[in-house]
Each structure stands twice: as C-alpha cells, then as structure tokens.
Amino acid sequence: MNPIIKGKCWCGYDSMTVYEIIPESHWTMDRMDPEKMSDWVLETVLPEAVENPGYFKNQGYSVIVAGKDFGCGSKSVEHPMAALKGAGIQLVLAESVSRYSYRNAINLGLPVITCPGIMNKMNTGDMIEADLHKGYLINQTTGEQIQIPPLSEFAEEILKAGGLLEYIITLGKDKSR
Amino acid sequence: MGQTLVEKILARHTAGQIRVGDIVSVKVDRLLINDYVGEMIFSKLDEMGCQKILCPERIITNTDHNLPAFNVKAADKYVLFKEKSKQYGFKNIEVGEHGIGHQIMCERFVHPHEVVVATDSHATMYAGLGAFSCGITTSDAIQILLTGECWFRVPQSVRIRVKGRLQSGVTAKDLSLALLKVFPPEAYIYSAVEVVGEAIRDLSVDGRLVIANLMAESGAKCAVFEADDKTYDSLRWQGEREYLSSDEDAQYAYDTEFDASVLEPMLAYPDAVINVKPIGEALGKPLDQVFIGSCTNGRLEDLLQAAEILKDRHVAEGVRLIVTPASQKIALEAVQNGCMEILMKAGAMILTSSCASCAGNGPGLIGRGERCLSTTNRNFKGRMGSKSAEIYLGSAYTAAASAVTGKITDPRIFLKGDHHESDH
C-alpha cells in the first residue's frame, strides 16, 4: 500500500449498513468475487444504480467519506468491504466505524480511518490527497488542510502486505507449512 | 492506573503491555466456526494450500442454521463440515449432541477468563461466563487457524452498575433490552460493556447469557461479566475458582447506575432492536406467530417461564406457538422435568434445536403481513421471513402470555405472588 492516496470522494451518511453498501442477494457464500460484486455497490442507495450494473464503479470514485457507525448491521461477512475495493475504493474516512467493517476493511487491505468531523469538510466529487502515514489530508477542491489520525503501526503493517492473510504469510508466521 | 476486567483478561493472552486503543495480537483459547461462513473459510484454506492447522484441538465446528438439512445445499454443507473437520482434526458437533453453536460453546467449551471467539456476532454471549468473547470474520478465523492468535484493538470500557431486584414477571430479557439504551449509541460502539452489580449477581447464569448475547446489538465489541460461584457451579467446575474483577481505580469512558427494581416488561418494537420501549404501547396487538427459542432465549429458564404461564392453558385460536430449545441437552432436560408436556398440551409446536426462523433461513418463517412476537435477538424487516411482517422481541413470559391471548400481553396478569426468576 502506498501511504499517499489521491482521488475523488463520494460522501455517504450516518449509519450506512453493510446491506446498503451491497445488497445481501449479491453476497456469494461459497467464495468471494470482488470484481463481480463491485457491479452492485450502492445499488439500493443510488437511484441511477438500479438495474444498472457498474454504475457506481464507473463514476471513478477512490474515497468513501461516511458518517457515524459506517458499515453497521453487525455482519461478519467480508463481501461489503471486498465489493468496495472491487469498485476502486482505496480509502474510507468515517466519523466512526462499526467493528466488523473496521476489521474486514483492514483484513482485506482497505485503509479505514476514523476522523470525527470529516463529513462537514467534504462533498461528493471533491478531489483529495491524503498521507496515511503522516496523518494529513488536503481537500484539493476547497483547499482545506485536514489533520487525520495516522494509521496504527499494526494496521499499517497489514495494509503494506496487502491484507491480513498476506501479512501472515509474509512474516512467516504461518507455522503450519 | 488500575485495569478493567477486560484489560486483565486480554493482558493474560498477550506478550506485552496493553493500552486502550492499541492493536495487539491475542492468544485464542477456543474458536467456533459455524455454517454461515464455514464454507468460505474452508475454500480459502484450500486456496492457500494449507495442509495443517496450528492448534486443531482448540477449534469447534458446528452446523446450526439449517438443521436438519432441508435442501441439498444444506446437506452438502454438512458433508463439507464433516470432511474438513476430519481432515484438520476439529471437533465437529454431531447430530444427537446438536444445538445452536453459541449454546453448545457455553455448555461445553467456554471457561471463565478465557479468550473465546466465533464466526458469528452473538459470540458476545460467552462473556456471561466471565470469558472475553466476540464475533470475528473469515480472515480472522484463518489467522487463528494458522497462528493461534487474533488481532484485537484493546477496547475502552464502559460500565453499568445494575442495582435492585427484578420484579415478578420481569426477566433478564427485559433487562437486556433496557440496557441497550442506558448510554447514547456512540458509548457502545467498539466498547467493552461491563455489566455488574447486585441485580447481576442475583441473576441466574442463563439470565446473564441473555444480556451478554443481546449486547451484540448495541455495537459493542464485547460484554464483560464477573465469574462467581454461580458461574463455576453451572460449569460443574472441579479446579480452583478464580474471581477476577476490575480494579477500583480502573478507567471507564462512561459509568452509570441502573435501577432494575422499577423495570417493567420491555419490547423491541419493529424494525430495530434498539427501538426498545415498555410493553404498554403494544398491548392488544393481534399476533399470528409466537416464537420461543434462539441462542438468546431458548434455554431451560425460558422454557420454564413459558410453562409456568401455559400450564393448564391453551394457545389462542389462529396463533402458532413454535418452541425451539437452544440445544438437545436443554430439550432433554425439558422432557425430563415435564416442561415439554405442558408446552405441547398447550398447543406448542416443538422443533429440534437449531437457529430455526431467527436468522430467516430455517423452519418457522413468518408470511406476508403477519405479526410475530419472538424471544430472539433481531427484528429487522425480513429477518424472520416476509419483509412485510412485523417482529416484536420480548421475554419468554411475554411470549407465552401473548400466545394464550393471541395478542401482545403483559405477562404479569398471569403471574401471582412474589415470584422471582432466580427462584427456579
């Protein structure tokens, strides 16, 4: 993972559930296909996305900005965060994050940062540049500079490896081989 | 600065110091893999070419969402669980000793002050026995299988000191619903919610499990309970008994007192678990189905509460009462003590132990426009069947009383005298 992330934001809202990120009917419980699932991201949230596969993905967003309790719904499944990654999302900034979605995002190599107050500083379509290691962000559209909490050391290690399983393998922690 | 109970348990399972907010690698004593995500875990292990698991004796596998198999897909899943458990040396729970995974864990595999996790949200229940427990994800499970450890962010603690004694007809379920609303929502999210006080000491172990189970709905990372003699007695503990609690100068982000003695029967109203209010506003609403079961409230205490009201009474015409004991062990006890006979004579349909309709993919679903009163843990639209159905969550007393009248009913009209659930 490059700690510098640049791209276009999509702004969500408070209490975005995992079901809204991608409807449960697209969670394939035998194995995950992030590419395929990404067609249905926000299908029930964006009117234009209904029966229009790939709508969200094709808008070219790289960053999700969300309100409180992002990814709530208390589901352990990894599909919603995998689908976001599949749709080109490289970073989630949220007022607060539900614990399963936090775990799943980090485990899949998608950085999630809790930044109280972020919703007031961003609009959909804004271009940003963030340095996750140093903990700052520039909203290039408004010119505002924003402090964000840097990634924890452990999270950064996992993200650097590309996800939890890759991290385990890289570190040779996999004692079973 | 003193440590909270959850910090003490986590510290025993990590190499270094722990501080709130740190991410630490924690030794896991037990892991339950259930049929909801088990297939994903096994296919990932295949993909990674994994031949051997680090500590297979710590792993329990269980199928409880579609039990017994009612379609070929579910049957194939059982085949997979059997094969993989044999291949890796996991303890697979067989039919005959079956039940809802969380209940089986509490009956057989969880001990105070252990770290026990499962691939399902309601693993928070094991805290009722004094363990640290929470739900984890597919990748987390693989980390445990390969390394014996799992990463956790050390949670901040919040505390609810529950004083007073529950009134007759008011149960641990009513208390657990009320406890979801003691703090503002942000206090619960990612926190360890420590529940202590005289009212908790007074509760049975079954009752503590209800609160720990339902705490998952608050957004908390885990619930935290002290293990006491009731805990050790319930486990038929042979070894030395250890009593851990938070230090007096431990830090809490939120800390409050809650008076259980003034609590009335509570319900979670449609369509959210935290939509908790006293039963009053719903009284008289006609019902189509009443469900008593689930890992939240399918234990012997619940069946006894139901039987207390249903003895010599009958379920109202046009209402289905479905009772699903949480495990085969509980079902057998309910047969032996005569409880099952009372329920069946009253017109209850008894199902074998499973998640049944609670997760929306087992037997006992509700249809279009129906209204259900259930002792389970979730009431989102469509959770137990049709999206146009309504689900109210309440205690087994409330469920049984409502089954008798055919409408939502305060159970206290059927209960006389100074009765306490801990007297069972």
XYZ file of C-alpha atoms in Angstrom:
601
model
C 0.000 0.000 0.000
C 1.180 3.459 -0.908
C 0.505 5.750 2.088
C -0.317 8.591 -0.348
C -3.826 8.266 -1.743
C -5.266 10.658 -4.331
C -8.702 10.641 -5.828
C -12.343 11.631 -5.976
C -14.683 11.373 -2.953
C -18.178 10.027 -2.634
C -19.950 11.245 0.508
C -22.333 8.914 2.313
C -24.308 9.418 5.503
C -24.721 8.212 9.114
C -25.366 4.524 9.861
C -24.642 3.207 6.368
C -25.322 -0.512 6.683
C -23.442 -3.357 5.032
C -26.690 -4.177 3.218
C -26.687 -0.707 1.644
C -23.047 -0.985 0.600
C -24.007 -4.091 -1.367
C -27.361 -5.908 -1.132
C -27.271 -9.290 0.588
C -28.523 -11.016 -2.576
C -25.041 -10.427 -4.058
C -23.120 -11.963 -1.139
C -21.923 -15.275 -2.530
C -21.306 -17.505 0.457
C -19.072 -20.121 -1.179
C -16.337 -17.707 -2.281
C -15.963 -14.002 -2.991
C -15.531 -12.337 -6.360
C -14.840 -8.640 -5.647
C -14.813 -7.775 -9.342
C -18.281 -9.237 -9.926
C -19.722 -7.859 -6.697
C -18.450 -4.365 -7.464
C -21.165 -4.019 -10.123
C -23.767 -3.798 -7.356
C -22.184 -1.362 -4.911
C -24.805 1.082 -3.552
C -27.447 -0.483 -5.796
C -30.261 0.299 -3.367
C -28.871 3.706 -2.370
C -28.333 5.431 -5.711
C -31.482 5.602 -7.864
C -29.352 5.511 -11.033
C -27.716 2.253 -9.944
C -30.921 0.210 -10.003
C -30.645 -2.479 -12.680
C -27.587 -0.618 -13.978
C -24.572 -2.810 -13.209
C -21.306 -0.987 -12.617
C -22.952 2.421 -12.169
C -21.032 3.403 -9.017
C -17.774 1.855 -10.173
C -17.884 3.746 -13.457
C -18.046 7.128 -11.692
C -14.371 6.719 -10.779
C -14.514 7.372 -7.049
C -11.465 6.397 -4.943
C -12.536 7.542 -1.493
C -15.686 6.990 0.583
C -16.476 9.617 3.188
C -19.095 8.428 5.650
C -20.843 9.439 8.855
C -21.232 7.635 12.154
C -21.106 3.833 12.510
C -20.023 3.191 8.921
C -20.705 -0.389 7.803
C -23.102 -1.236 10.619
C -25.546 -4.159 10.580
C -23.344 -6.484 12.613
C -22.448 -8.874 9.844
C -19.131 -10.674 9.903
C -19.102 -11.267 6.147
C -16.301 -9.659 4.145
C -18.301 -9.070 0.977
C -19.235 -5.403 1.507
C -15.645 -4.224 2.026
C -14.393 -6.518 -0.758
C -17.020 -5.071 -3.098
C -15.865 -1.519 -2.290
C -12.299 -2.486 -3.114
C -13.512 -4.099 -6.322
C -15.220 -0.831 -7.217
C -11.911 1.029 -6.984
C -12.196 2.419 -3.454
C -8.765 2.889 -1.872
C -9.692 4.688 1.354
C -12.634 5.107 3.724
C -12.837 8.153 6.002
C -15.687 7.984 8.525
C -16.912 9.758 11.646
C -16.960 6.335 13.324
C -16.793 2.752 12.081
C -18.704 -0.387 13.035
C -16.307 -3.029 14.361
C -16.893 -5.765 11.796
C -16.461 -3.343 8.920
C -13.287 -1.966 10.518
C -11.846 -5.471 10.872
C -12.917 -6.577 7.415
C -11.543 -3.488 5.710
C -8.141 -3.728 7.414
C -8.036 -7.509 6.863
C -8.691 -7.025 3.145
C -6.113 -4.256 2.813
C -8.539 -1.327 2.576
C -7.480 1.508 4.904
C -10.238 2.897 7.106
C -9.638 6.000 9.190
C -11.894 7.298 11.932
C -11.962 11.096 11.619
C -14.632 12.908 13.626
C -15.941 15.977 11.785
C -14.940 14.752 8.318
C -18.477 14.865 6.870
C -18.592 18.655 7.235
C -15.392 19.087 5.285
C -16.120 17.047 2.161
C -18.590 16.970 -0.695
C -19.182 14.327 -3.302
C -16.858 14.991 -6.220
C -14.137 16.732 -4.179
C -10.598 15.686 -5.064
C -8.339 14.821 -2.153
C -4.783 13.847 -1.406
C -4.123 12.003 1.865
C -0.937 10.805 3.544
C -1.996 7.993 5.854
C 1.452 7.600 7.371
C 1.888 11.245 8.327
C -1.813 11.761 9.077
C -2.878 14.661 6.900
C -5.269 15.252 4.075
C -5.744 18.070 1.574
C -9.129 18.715 0.023
C -7.824 19.976 -3.310
C -11.260 21.225 -4.337
C -11.707 23.521 -1.322
C -8.032 23.925 -0.485
C -8.600 22.927 3.134
C -5.880 21.014 5.005
C -7.219 18.473 7.483
C -5.444 16.511 10.212
C -6.389 12.840 10.277
C -5.222 10.213 12.787
C -2.269 8.293 11.330
C -2.686 4.549 10.849
C -1.700 2.423 13.813
C 1.595 0.580 13.352
C -0.120 -2.807 13.217
C -2.775 -1.700 10.710
C -0.066 -0.186 8.513
C 1.870 -3.463 8.542
C -1.226 -5.400 7.441
C -2.071 -2.840 4.766
C 1.517 -2.827 3.495
C 1.332 -6.582 2.998
C -1.973 -6.162 1.151
C -4.197 -7.750 3.785
C -4.160 -9.955 6.861
C -3.563 -13.284 5.136
C -0.773 -11.850 3.001
C 0.702 -10.353 6.203
C 0.684 -13.724 7.969
C 2.360 -15.415 5.034
C 4.952 -12.670 4.521
C 6.030 -12.672 8.119
C 6.437 -16.414 8.032
C 4.013 -16.567 10.908
C 2.275 -19.369 9.122
C 3.694 -22.129 11.307
C 1.603 -24.760 9.575
C 3.749 -25.078 6.471
C -3.833 3.327 36.949
C -5.938 0.230 37.575
C -7.075 -2.225 34.942
C -10.576 -3.151 33.892
C -11.618 -6.795 33.790
C -11.416 -6.968 30.003
C -7.898 -5.497 30.079
C -6.840 -8.103 32.650
C -8.125 -10.971 30.513
C -6.533 -9.616 27.327
C -3.232 -8.927 29.127
C -3.011 -12.592 30.148
C -3.272 -13.554 26.485
C -0.677 -11.189 25.017
C 3.083 -10.914 25.231
C 3.493 -7.246 26.103
C 1.717 -4.373 27.816
C -1.742 -3.377 26.705
C -3.260 0.083 26.464
C -6.723 1.122 25.328
C -6.695 1.782 21.584
C -3.626 -0.358 20.870
C -3.905 -3.199 18.405
C -2.487 -6.344 19.969
C -2.125 -9.975 18.976
C -4.051 -12.171 21.402
C -3.834 -15.912 22.029
C -7.207 -17.504 21.338
C -8.279 -20.397 23.596
C -11.252 -21.562 21.507
C -12.774 -20.806 18.134
C -16.223 -21.812 16.903
C -16.706 -21.976 13.129
C -20.362 -22.085 12.109
C -22.118 -22.956 8.875
C -22.765 -19.352 7.862
C -19.167 -18.615 6.838
C -17.518 -22.020 7.299
C -17.558 -22.776 3.603
C -15.688 -19.532 2.870
C -13.033 -20.390 5.442
C -12.516 -23.914 4.101
C -12.294 -22.760 0.480
C -9.750 -20.081 1.470
C -7.627 -22.710 3.270
C -7.707 -24.834 0.102
C -6.734 -21.817 -1.980
C -3.780 -21.134 0.333
C -2.698 -24.749 0.081
C -2.909 -25.163 3.839
C -2.292 -28.733 4.988
C -2.057 -28.402 8.739
C -3.703 -26.252 11.414
C -1.648 -24.994 14.346
C -3.987 -25.966 17.215
C -6.851 -28.070 15.847
C -7.886 -29.117 19.347
C -8.974 -25.525 20.015
C -11.394 -25.484 17.067
C -15.078 -26.445 17.196
C -17.204 -26.677 14.048
C -20.995 -26.657 14.146
C -23.884 -26.508 11.726
C -26.935 -24.829 13.234
C -28.564 -22.552 10.664
C -30.310 -25.232 8.545
C -30.719 -28.181 10.870
C -31.611 -30.890 9.899
C -30.775 -30.311 6.233
C -33.927 -29.430 4.293
C -32.332 -28.923 0.926
C -29.386 -30.435 -0.911
C -27.278 -27.292 -0.478
C -27.544 -27.552 3.316
C -26.892 -31.293 3.164
C -23.761 -30.680 1.090
C -22.593 -28.190 3.701
C -22.804 -30.888 6.377
C -20.741 -33.181 4.193
C -18.126 -30.434 3.842
C -18.061 -29.749 7.604
C -17.647 -33.435 8.367
C -14.871 -33.903 5.797
C -12.930 -30.788 6.737
C -13.233 -31.389 10.486
C -11.853 -34.874 9.998
C -9.072 -33.646 7.709
C -7.882 -30.953 10.118
C -8.787 -32.593 13.435
C -11.512 -30.157 14.556
C -14.250 -31.112 16.996
C -17.373 -31.280 14.824
C -20.665 -31.276 16.746
C -22.701 -34.264 15.606
C -26.450 -34.664 15.376
C -27.644 -36.041 18.698
C -25.425 -33.646 20.666
C -26.545 -30.778 18.434
C -27.768 -27.290 19.121
C -27.100 -23.650 18.418
C -23.333 -23.212 18.368
C -23.230 -20.462 20.980
C -25.237 -22.594 23.404
C -23.026 -25.647 22.798
C -19.970 -23.469 23.469
C -21.402 -22.322 26.810
C -22.378 -25.857 27.806
C -19.073 -27.493 26.919
C -16.217 -25.298 25.756
C -16.093 -21.885 27.479
C -14.398 -21.199 30.804
C -14.009 -18.010 32.841
C -11.182 -15.642 31.827
C -10.522 -17.382 28.506
C -10.493 -15.724 25.092
C -13.169 -17.472 23.034
C -14.368 -16.269 19.645
C -16.736 -17.396 16.915
C -17.511 -16.511 13.329
C -20.859 -15.059 14.386
C -21.954 -11.865 16.153
C -23.691 -13.402 19.138
C -20.441 -14.882 20.416
C -20.633 -11.953 22.838
C -22.732 -14.394 24.881
C -19.719 -16.242 26.329
C -18.994 -13.157 28.441
C -21.895 -14.323 30.601
C -19.479 -16.997 31.867
C -16.694 -14.483 32.520
C -14.784 -15.011 29.260
C -13.618 -12.386 26.754
C -15.555 -13.145 23.621
C -16.746 -11.565 20.413
C -17.584 -12.335 16.840
C -14.805 -12.404 14.268
C -14.567 -12.526 10.484
C -13.441 -15.075 7.906
C -9.869 -13.764 7.638
C -9.608 -13.570 11.438
C -10.579 -17.234 11.654
C -7.842 -18.128 9.189
C -5.308 -16.137 11.213
C -6.304 -18.169 14.289
C -6.115 -21.467 12.408
C -2.620 -20.656 11.160
C -1.104 -18.790 14.118
C -3.315 -19.497 17.173
C -3.703 -15.750 17.596
C -6.045 -12.956 16.521
C -5.570 -9.175 16.424
C -7.762 -7.003 18.609
C -7.975 -3.308 19.279
C -7.986 -3.031 23.082
C -11.434 -1.577 23.740
C -12.318 1.248 26.050
C -14.576 0.082 28.878
C -17.966 1.446 29.861
C -19.761 0.213 32.962
C -23.376 -0.281 34.007
C -23.889 -0.999 37.717
C -27.287 -2.648 37.976
C -28.902 -2.363 41.397
C -32.204 -3.614 42.791
C -34.101 -6.785 42.141
C -36.254 -7.544 39.099
C -39.985 -7.611 39.823
C -42.075 -10.716 39.302
C -42.691 -11.290 35.592
C -39.725 -9.113 34.569
C -36.781 -11.105 33.248
C -33.188 -10.901 32.120
C -34.549 -10.345 28.586
C -36.417 -7.222 29.662
C -33.279 -6.032 31.438
C -31.073 -6.802 28.435
C -33.335 -4.742 26.162
C -33.309 -1.839 28.623
C -29.510 -1.979 28.909
C -29.173 -1.264 25.162
C -30.489 2.243 25.859
C -28.641 3.255 29.019
C -25.955 5.188 27.139
C -26.050 7.134 23.861
C -25.238 4.867 20.871
C -21.669 6.150 20.500
C -20.810 4.943 24.031
C -21.342 1.312 22.990
C -19.635 1.270 19.590
C -16.350 -0.687 19.837
C -16.529 -0.645 23.666
C -16.352 -3.371 26.282
C -19.618 -3.052 28.208
C -19.092 -4.215 31.775
C -22.321 -5.212 33.491
C -22.033 -5.605 37.269
C -23.982 -5.041 40.471
C -26.365 -6.775 42.825
C -29.042 -7.369 40.186
C -26.499 -9.219 38.043
C -25.235 -11.325 40.955
C -28.881 -12.121 41.620
C -29.479 -13.365 38.045
C -29.081 -16.996 37.064
C -26.273 -17.873 34.660
C -28.943 -18.388 31.969
C -30.046 -14.797 32.566
C -26.518 -13.392 32.322
C -26.089 -15.161 28.988
C -29.176 -13.326 27.678
C -27.678 -9.923 28.462
C -24.263 -10.819 27.059
C -25.892 -12.183 23.898
C -28.080 -9.168 23.227
C -25.258 -6.722 23.921
C -24.041 -7.549 20.388
C -26.938 -5.410 19.160
C -25.561 -2.266 20.826
C -22.492 -2.147 18.568
C -20.245 -3.115 21.485
C -17.121 -5.154 20.921
C -17.966 -7.351 23.883
C -19.871 -7.623 27.122
C -17.970 -8.203 30.371
C -19.236 -10.106 33.407
C -17.508 -11.294 36.567
C -17.363 -15.062 37.107
C -18.722 -16.022 40.543
C -19.733 -19.218 42.330
C -22.922 -19.429 40.259
C -20.752 -19.454 37.142
C -18.422 -22.157 38.434
C -21.344 -24.227 39.782
C -23.084 -24.111 36.400
C -19.897 -25.436 34.774
C -19.504 -28.133 37.458
C -16.025 -26.676 37.918
C -13.575 -29.092 39.567
C -10.462 -26.897 39.717
C -9.552 -23.837 41.717
C -12.017 -20.969 41.474
C -10.617 -17.613 40.488
C -12.577 -14.397 40.958
C -11.392 -11.528 38.769
C -12.894 -8.061 38.676
C -11.909 -4.574 37.576
C -9.612 -2.575 39.839
C -11.275 0.144 41.882
C -9.330 2.865 40.107
C -9.928 1.449 36.619
C -10.971 4.000 33.984
C -14.372 3.984 32.280
C -15.373 6.168 29.338
C -18.958 6.015 30.635
C -20.093 4.763 34.044
C -23.633 4.731 35.362
C -26.090 3.069 37.703
C -29.300 1.399 36.531
C -32.188 0.503 38.836
C -33.627 -2.896 37.882
C -36.345 -2.810 40.552
C -38.539 -0.346 38.653
C -38.250 -2.138 35.304
C -41.417 -3.285 33.502
C -41.682 -5.911 30.761
C -39.954 -4.418 27.717
C -40.195 -4.998 23.979
C -38.027 -4.167 20.998
C -40.577 -2.682 18.594
C -40.334 -3.080 14.806
C -37.979 -2.774 12.954
C -34.882 -2.234 15.129
C -33.559 -3.950 18.223
C -32.711 -0.639 19.847
C -36.310 0.529 19.372
C -36.891 -0.508 22.996
C -39.930 0.647 24.965
C -42.093 -0.712 27.787
C -44.729 -3.180 26.608
C -47.606 -0.703 27.165
C -47.850 0.825 23.682
C -48.107 -2.587 22.013
C -50.683 -4.202 24.304
C -53.571 -5.789 22.437
C -51.904 -6.017 19.028
C -53.080 -9.281 17.434
C -50.437 -11.931 16.689
C -50.016 -14.682 14.091
C -46.920 -16.369 15.484
C -45.087 -16.582 18.789
C -41.548 -17.961 18.746
C -39.625 -19.105 21.820
C -36.065 -20.096 21.030
C -32.653 -18.906 19.744
C -29.268 -18.515 21.424
C -30.713 -15.511 23.241
C -33.734 -17.108 24.914
C -34.055 -20.809 24.146
C -32.647 -22.086 27.443
C -34.278 -24.060 30.230
C -35.101 -20.922 32.218
C -37.069 -19.625 29.223
C -38.921 -22.896 28.685
C -39.793 -22.989 32.400
C -41.085 -19.422 32.256
C -43.256 -20.339 29.272
C -44.522 -23.483 31.010
C -45.368 -21.541 34.147
C -47.863 -19.494 32.152
C -49.001 -22.213 29.727
C -49.758 -24.817 32.430
C -53.451 -25.702 32.128
C -53.914 -23.036 29.461
C -54.031 -23.210 25.674
C -52.640 -21.143 22.831
C -55.310 -18.885 21.281
C -57.008 -19.995 18.086
C -55.237 -18.838 14.940
C -51.864 -18.366 16.643
C -48.829 -20.582 16.028
C -46.595 -21.084 19.043
C -43.232 -22.529 17.996
C -40.749 -23.582 20.661
C -37.149 -24.463 19.778
C -34.848 -25.389 22.672
C -31.348 -23.986 22.108
C -29.704 -27.407 22.420
C -30.505 -31.090 22.543
C -29.319 -31.081 26.177
C -31.905 -28.435 27.084
C -34.615 -30.273 25.146
C -33.883 -33.447 27.090
C -33.989 -31.623 30.426
C -37.310 -30.068 29.438
C -38.678 -33.527 28.643
C -37.401 -34.967 31.903
C -38.838 -32.223 34.108
C -42.259 -32.254 32.472
C -41.917 -28.827 30.886
C -42.244 -30.176 27.355
C -45.513 -31.932 28.175
C -47.015 -28.679 29.440
C -45.930 -26.821 26.308
C -47.255 -29.498 23.949
C -50.578 -29.800 25.762
C -50.906 -26.032 25.438
C -50.578 -26.405 21.668
C -46.932 -25.548 21.071
C -45.128 -26.927 18.043
C -41.729 -28.211 19.177
C -38.787 -28.097 16.769
C -35.430 -29.761 17.188
C -32.639 -27.424 18.310
C -31.368 -25.024 15.645
C -31.367 -21.321 14.807
C -34.792 -22.049 13.230
C -36.510 -18.905 11.922
C -34.322 -16.477 13.916
C -31.887 -15.911 11.068
C -34.559 -16.067 8.380
C -33.354 -19.256 6.722
C -34.648 -22.066 8.899
C -38.064 -23.537 9.662
C -40.822 -21.414 11.209
C -40.741 -18.334 8.959
C -43.491 -15.727 9.014
C -45.526 -14.796 5.971
C -46.897 -11.707 4.270
C -48.398 -9.131 6.620
C -48.003 -11.328 9.690
C -47.035 -10.168 13.169
C -44.726 -12.215 15.394
C -43.654 -11.927 18.998
C -40.289 -13.586 19.386
C -37.721 -14.177 22.125
C -34.885 -13.831 19.597
C -32.303 -11.092 19.084
C -33.099 -9.270 15.829
C -36.245 -7.774 14.315
C -35.065 -6.044 11.131
C -37.530 -6.108 8.237
C -37.487 -9.578 6.732
C -35.275 -11.052 9.451
C -37.684 -13.945 10.171
C -39.378 -14.231 6.806
C -41.547 -11.863 4.782
C -40.432 -8.242 4.524
C -43.990 -7.124 5.168
C -44.131 -8.958 8.515
C -43.628 -7.243 11.892
C -41.437 -8.624 14.675
C -41.582 -7.671 18.353
C -38.879 -9.016 20.685
C -39.623 -9.856 24.308
C -39.200 -12.377 27.114
C -40.454 -15.960 27.241
C -43.035 -14.855 29.828
C -44.347 -12.187 27.459
C -44.262 -14.645 24.560
C -46.250 -17.304 26.463
C -48.808 -14.817 27.816
C -49.282 -13.376 24.333
C -49.693 -16.848 22.821
C -52.514 -17.558 25.283
C -54.465 -14.392 24.479
C -53.485 -14.164 20.811
C -52.349 -10.586 21.251
C -49.424 -8.795 22.874
C -49.991 -9.198 26.601
C -48.291 -8.153 29.831
C -47.350 -11.495 31.430
C -47.853 -10.173 34.950
C -51.622 -10.713 34.647
C -50.911 -14.471 34.671
C -48.359 -14.426 37.461
C -49.305 -14.127 41.089
C -47.357 -13.644 44.277
C -43.808 -12.579 44.965
C -42.075 -14.629 42.343
C -38.506 -14.209 41.127
C -36.939 -15.886 38.147
C -33.837 -16.692 40.188
C -36.046 -18.928 42.347
C -36.136 -21.566 39.616
